[in-house]
Structure formats: C-alpha cells, structure tokens
Amino acid sequence: MARGAHLADWYRTAVAAPAVIDRGRLDALEARENARFVAERPKSMALLERSRRTMPRGVPMSWMDDLYEHPPVFVADGRGAYLTDVDGHSYLDMYVADMSAFCGHAPDLVVEAVRRRMAHGHQFLMPSEDSIAVAEHLAGRYGLPKWQFTLSATQANTEVIRLARAATGREIILMFDGKYHGHGDATLVVLEDGEVVPEEFGLPRWITGQARIVGFNDIGALEAALAPGDVALVLAEPAMTNAGFILPEHGYHEALRRLTRDAGTLLAIDETHTLVTAYGGLTQEYGLEPDMLTIGKSIAAGVPLGAYGMTEDVASHIAPPGEHHVVSGVPIAQVSTGGTLFANALSMAAGRAALLGVLTVEAFERTAELGRRMAEGLRASIEAARLPWSVVQVGAHAAYFFTDNAPRSGAESRAVDDPRLRALMRVWLANRGVWESGWWLGPTVSLAHTADDVDGYVGLFGQCLADLVTAEQMQD
Ligand SMILES: Cc1ncc(COP(=O)(O)O)c(C=O)c1O
C-alpha cells in the first residue's frame, strides 16, 4: 500500500485519465454515491462520531481512514469471501484486507488451530514445535534453507535490512520507485523530482542518505546505482503491487541478480503481496535466486505473522559458527533482531494451519483459474464500455489501469492514474455490495471465492462502467 503524504501528493497531482469519462458526469455520480453511502450506514456513522472522541480520526490506526475517500465503516463479521458491516450490509470482499485475508475470512482449519492453541496458552517466549513445521515447510516452498519470524512483513523487512548491513558492512538500501515495503524508517523514502525524500512526516531527514531509488524495469539506472559498490541490499518485489500491478520485463530479473552479485550487494525479494499469485510465489514461478525473501500478511490467514528466509551464508550472521550466545542481561555482539511477541505460539499455530492446510497447491490452481476468469470479465466490461483501459493479472491478483498500455514503472503508473475516478468506482461498488480494493492495488480473488462470486463482481464492474460512460460516449 502507498500511504500518507505521498498518497496525498499523488491524489493532488495525478493527471486526469484520457478524457473519456465526462467530468460533469463524474461530479454528479460522486455526489450521488457518496451521499447514498453515508445515508445507508447510520450505525457506522454514529460509531464514528463516538470513536472520534477517543481516537484521532475516529479509527484505531489512522490509515484506516486513509484507505478510501468515503468514511470508514465498522465491520461486524467475516465469513469466506464476504464481510458484513454493523449496519448489516454484506460485501463481496475483493480487497481481502490488502491481501492479508487471502485465505478467506475465518477459514475452519485456522479457526480450530487458534482455538486449540489459545486453550493451552499461547505466549511463552519459548519456541513451540509448530515453528519447526512452519520453517521446514517454508524452506521447501520458497527454496531458502533458514527462517526467522516476526509479527509483520514490515518487521521482516526491517530485520532483513539489518542483516544485509551487518553482512556487507555497507549502509545503503536500493529500492524501486512506486514500492511499499512497510513502515520501517529505512524504507519510507520516495523519489521527488529525482531526489530521495522522506515519504511522510515524522521521519528524520538523514534517512534519505541511506537509500537509493530507481525506476523498475530500468536496467541502466540499476547498474548506475549499484556502480559505487556501496549498496548493502536491493529490496524488491518480484512484480510491483503497490502502484497498480507492474510486471518485470523479459530479462529484468536475470539482470537484477547478475548486477547485484557483481556489486557484492545482497538481494531480498519481498513476496508479501505476490505470494498470492503462485504456490511458491513469483520467486519459484520466475526461478529467482534471492539471498533473502520476506513474507507476511496472509501466511497465517491474517493472524499476525511475518517471516524471512535466507541462505546459509546470510544465516551465519545470526548464528556465527562456534559463537556462544551465553549472556545474563549483558548485550552481546549480534544483529539487532527480535521482539517479545515475535514467533509466539499462537502465530505459529495459525501459520502452520494456514500454510499446510489452506494455502495448498490445489487452492492456488483454483484461484489462478478464477483470477483468469476475473481478468477476462474485466476486459470484456472495459471493451463493452469502449474505454481504452488495460488489465494486468497473475494468479489470483489483477489490476486495471486507465490506459491501454499497462505501465512499466511507478512513474508511468502515476502518470495515468485518476484517483477521483478510482474513488468513485469504489464507493459505487460498495453501495452495491462489493468491497473493492484500495485504488493502488487492484482486486484479488481469495481462496474462498467461487466462480459465481467472480462473475457477480465482474457483472457489477460492468454496470459501474456503463453508469460512468454517458450514452453519447457509448455510441461514439
Ligand atoms: C510488498 C509489501 N511488503 C511489506 C508490506 C508491509 O506489510 P505489513 O503492513 O503487514 O507490515 C506491505 C504492505 O502493504 C507490502 O505491500
């Protein structure tokens, strides 16, 4: 997800999409749909009024209010592919909590594992046997031999950065324009007029000196940025998911791996979002060979769990051969990792149930088929409305762009975005029972979705476009 000040700038400055949607029509629909949204949710609006007295912006985490242009609604329930708000509206969930609910809501196996673990205690600051099963499973699934656990993907990325710095003796992290890797200081930087700047308020200016950002799919820029030999780590999604859905061009990953090796730079692949696209993520799908790999969100069906895998070589910096970590309250020389609740028995039990019982090969084959069905349906609706838009899809995930040429980089994606239009489509769909993704992401089919769910979504998407496009435009 892209966030905060950066998101606000994008909203203000993004150029309007090609003038195919009449702006007068957009104004009228916006007023109608936003008014309907508020009027039909009196309980949520009353809760919001109450919650504003004790929580800034009326939400327990402020970007719950950033996610959409319409006011936040309070959730009551979730089951399978659907969630219900406190006013009793049921929504087909195409956002799946920014991909963290990819397993569907309340999957039986995970509910049962969590119930069992809670009944026997869940927080000991001791390893449970589930953690071995999860680490063994992840090693086979993603092809890296050693694993550590956190509570979120942000924390996994934070630790991977520290490990890379310890392993290389360098400080600089290289990332790609349009990325999001969580809210750790080191990754909260963006490009502004070619300069690296802090992404949001509250970040020290000096963090910009620790980061380099280049455009995705630009091998020349990557080579130049690695040339000084001072980059500890390249942190990259295998396909970018936080500025639409941007696929790597042919040969890009080969170049990335070759150039990082030549520069003595470690490579971490962040599969936090893309893990929904294929059983072993795009790392296995593309045959990538990262030094480290980070995941989170849906690996324990949304119960807090983050993880990172690493090569034996990288792991040696956590467990140096022959070194004894015997301490009694005295800090010893080691990489700074860990937290009291990290790898708690509840997270590991949920992770074991989700990874081994829910996120199966067959489940991925099914969602990939549904993902294709969704993409074809979206394309057909776009064609019927005669809009010059495009759809990108891999496995369960898709994104639509307001251009017929799918973007190759974050900059290209920003240039064709139309946040007002996207916000309008979202509220239009919410008013008719679809919880569409945030505007930067695109829809995802969860493991609980059926073909009927996908057809229902695509049908409403088509109706939404027909409402957006005026009758004269349809005839042109
Ligand atoms: C690619 C990627 N990595 C890491 C994160 C951070 O995940 P979390 O907020 O669960 O820590 C995100 C969140 O959107 C993400 O998109």
Coordinates of C-alpha atoms and ligand atoms in Angstrom, one line a residue, residues 1-3 61 63 95 97-100 150-157 179-184 187 235-242 270-274 294-298 305-306 440-441, ligand 1:
M1 CA 0.0 0.0 0.0
A2 CA 1.2 3.5 -0.7
R3 CA 0.4 5.9 2.1
M61 CA -5.0 3.2 13.3
W63 CA -4.7 5.0 7.9
Y95 CA -9.7 -6.2 -1.3
A97 CA -7.6 -6.6 3.6
D98 CA -4.7 -5.6 1.3
M99 CA -4.2 -9.2 0.5
S100 CA -3.8 -10.3 4.2
T150 CA 8.3 -11.6 13.3
L151 CA 4.7 -10.3 13.6
S152 CA 4.5 -8.4 10.3
A153 CA 6.2 -8.1 6.9
T154 CA 7.4 -4.6 7.9
Q155 CA 9.4 -6.2 10.7
A156 CA 10.7 -8.9 8.4
N157 CA 11.9 -6.2 6.0
K179 CA 7.4 0.5 -3.9
Y180 CA 6.0 -0.1 -0.5
H181 CA 7.8 -2.4 1.9
G182 CA 6.1 -1.4 5.2
H183 CA 6.6 1.4 7.6
G184 CA 10.1 0.9 8.9
T187 CA 12.0 2.0 3.5
L235 CA 14.9 -4.8 -1.7
A236 CA 12.4 -5.6 -4.5
E237 CA 9.0 -7.1 -5.1
P238 CA 9.2 -9.6 -7.9
A239 CA 6.4 -7.7 -9.6
M240 CA 5.4 -4.4 -8.2
T241 CA 2.0 -4.4 -6.5
N242 CA 1.8 -1.0 -4.8
D270 CA 9.5 -9.2 -0.9
E271 CA 6.7 -11.6 -1.6
T272 CA 4.3 -10.2 1.0
H273 CA 1.7 -9.4 -1.7
T274 CA 2.9 -11.5 -4.6
T294 CA 10.2 -11.7 3.1
I295 CA 6.6 -12.6 3.6
G296 CA 3.7 -11.8 5.9
K297 CA 0.0 -10.8 5.8
S298 CA -1.8 -14.0 4.6
L305 CA 3.0 -13.4 11.4
G306 CA 5.9 -12.2 9.3
W440 CA -3.4 1.4 -5.7
L441 CA -3.8 -2.3 -5.5
Ligands
LIG1 C1 5.2 -5.5 -0.6 C2 4.9 -5.2 0.8 N1 5.8 -5.5 1.8 C3 5.6 -5.3 3.1 C4 4.4 -4.7 3.5 C5 4.2 -4.4 5.0 O1 3.2 -5.3 5.5 P1 2.7 -5.0 6.9 O2 2.0 -3.7 6.9 O3 1.8 -6.1 7.2 O4 3.8 -5.0 7.9 C6 3.4 -4.4 2.6 C7 2.2 -3.7 3.0 O5 1.3 -3.3 2.2 C8 3.7 -4.6 1.2 O6 2.8 -4.3 0.3

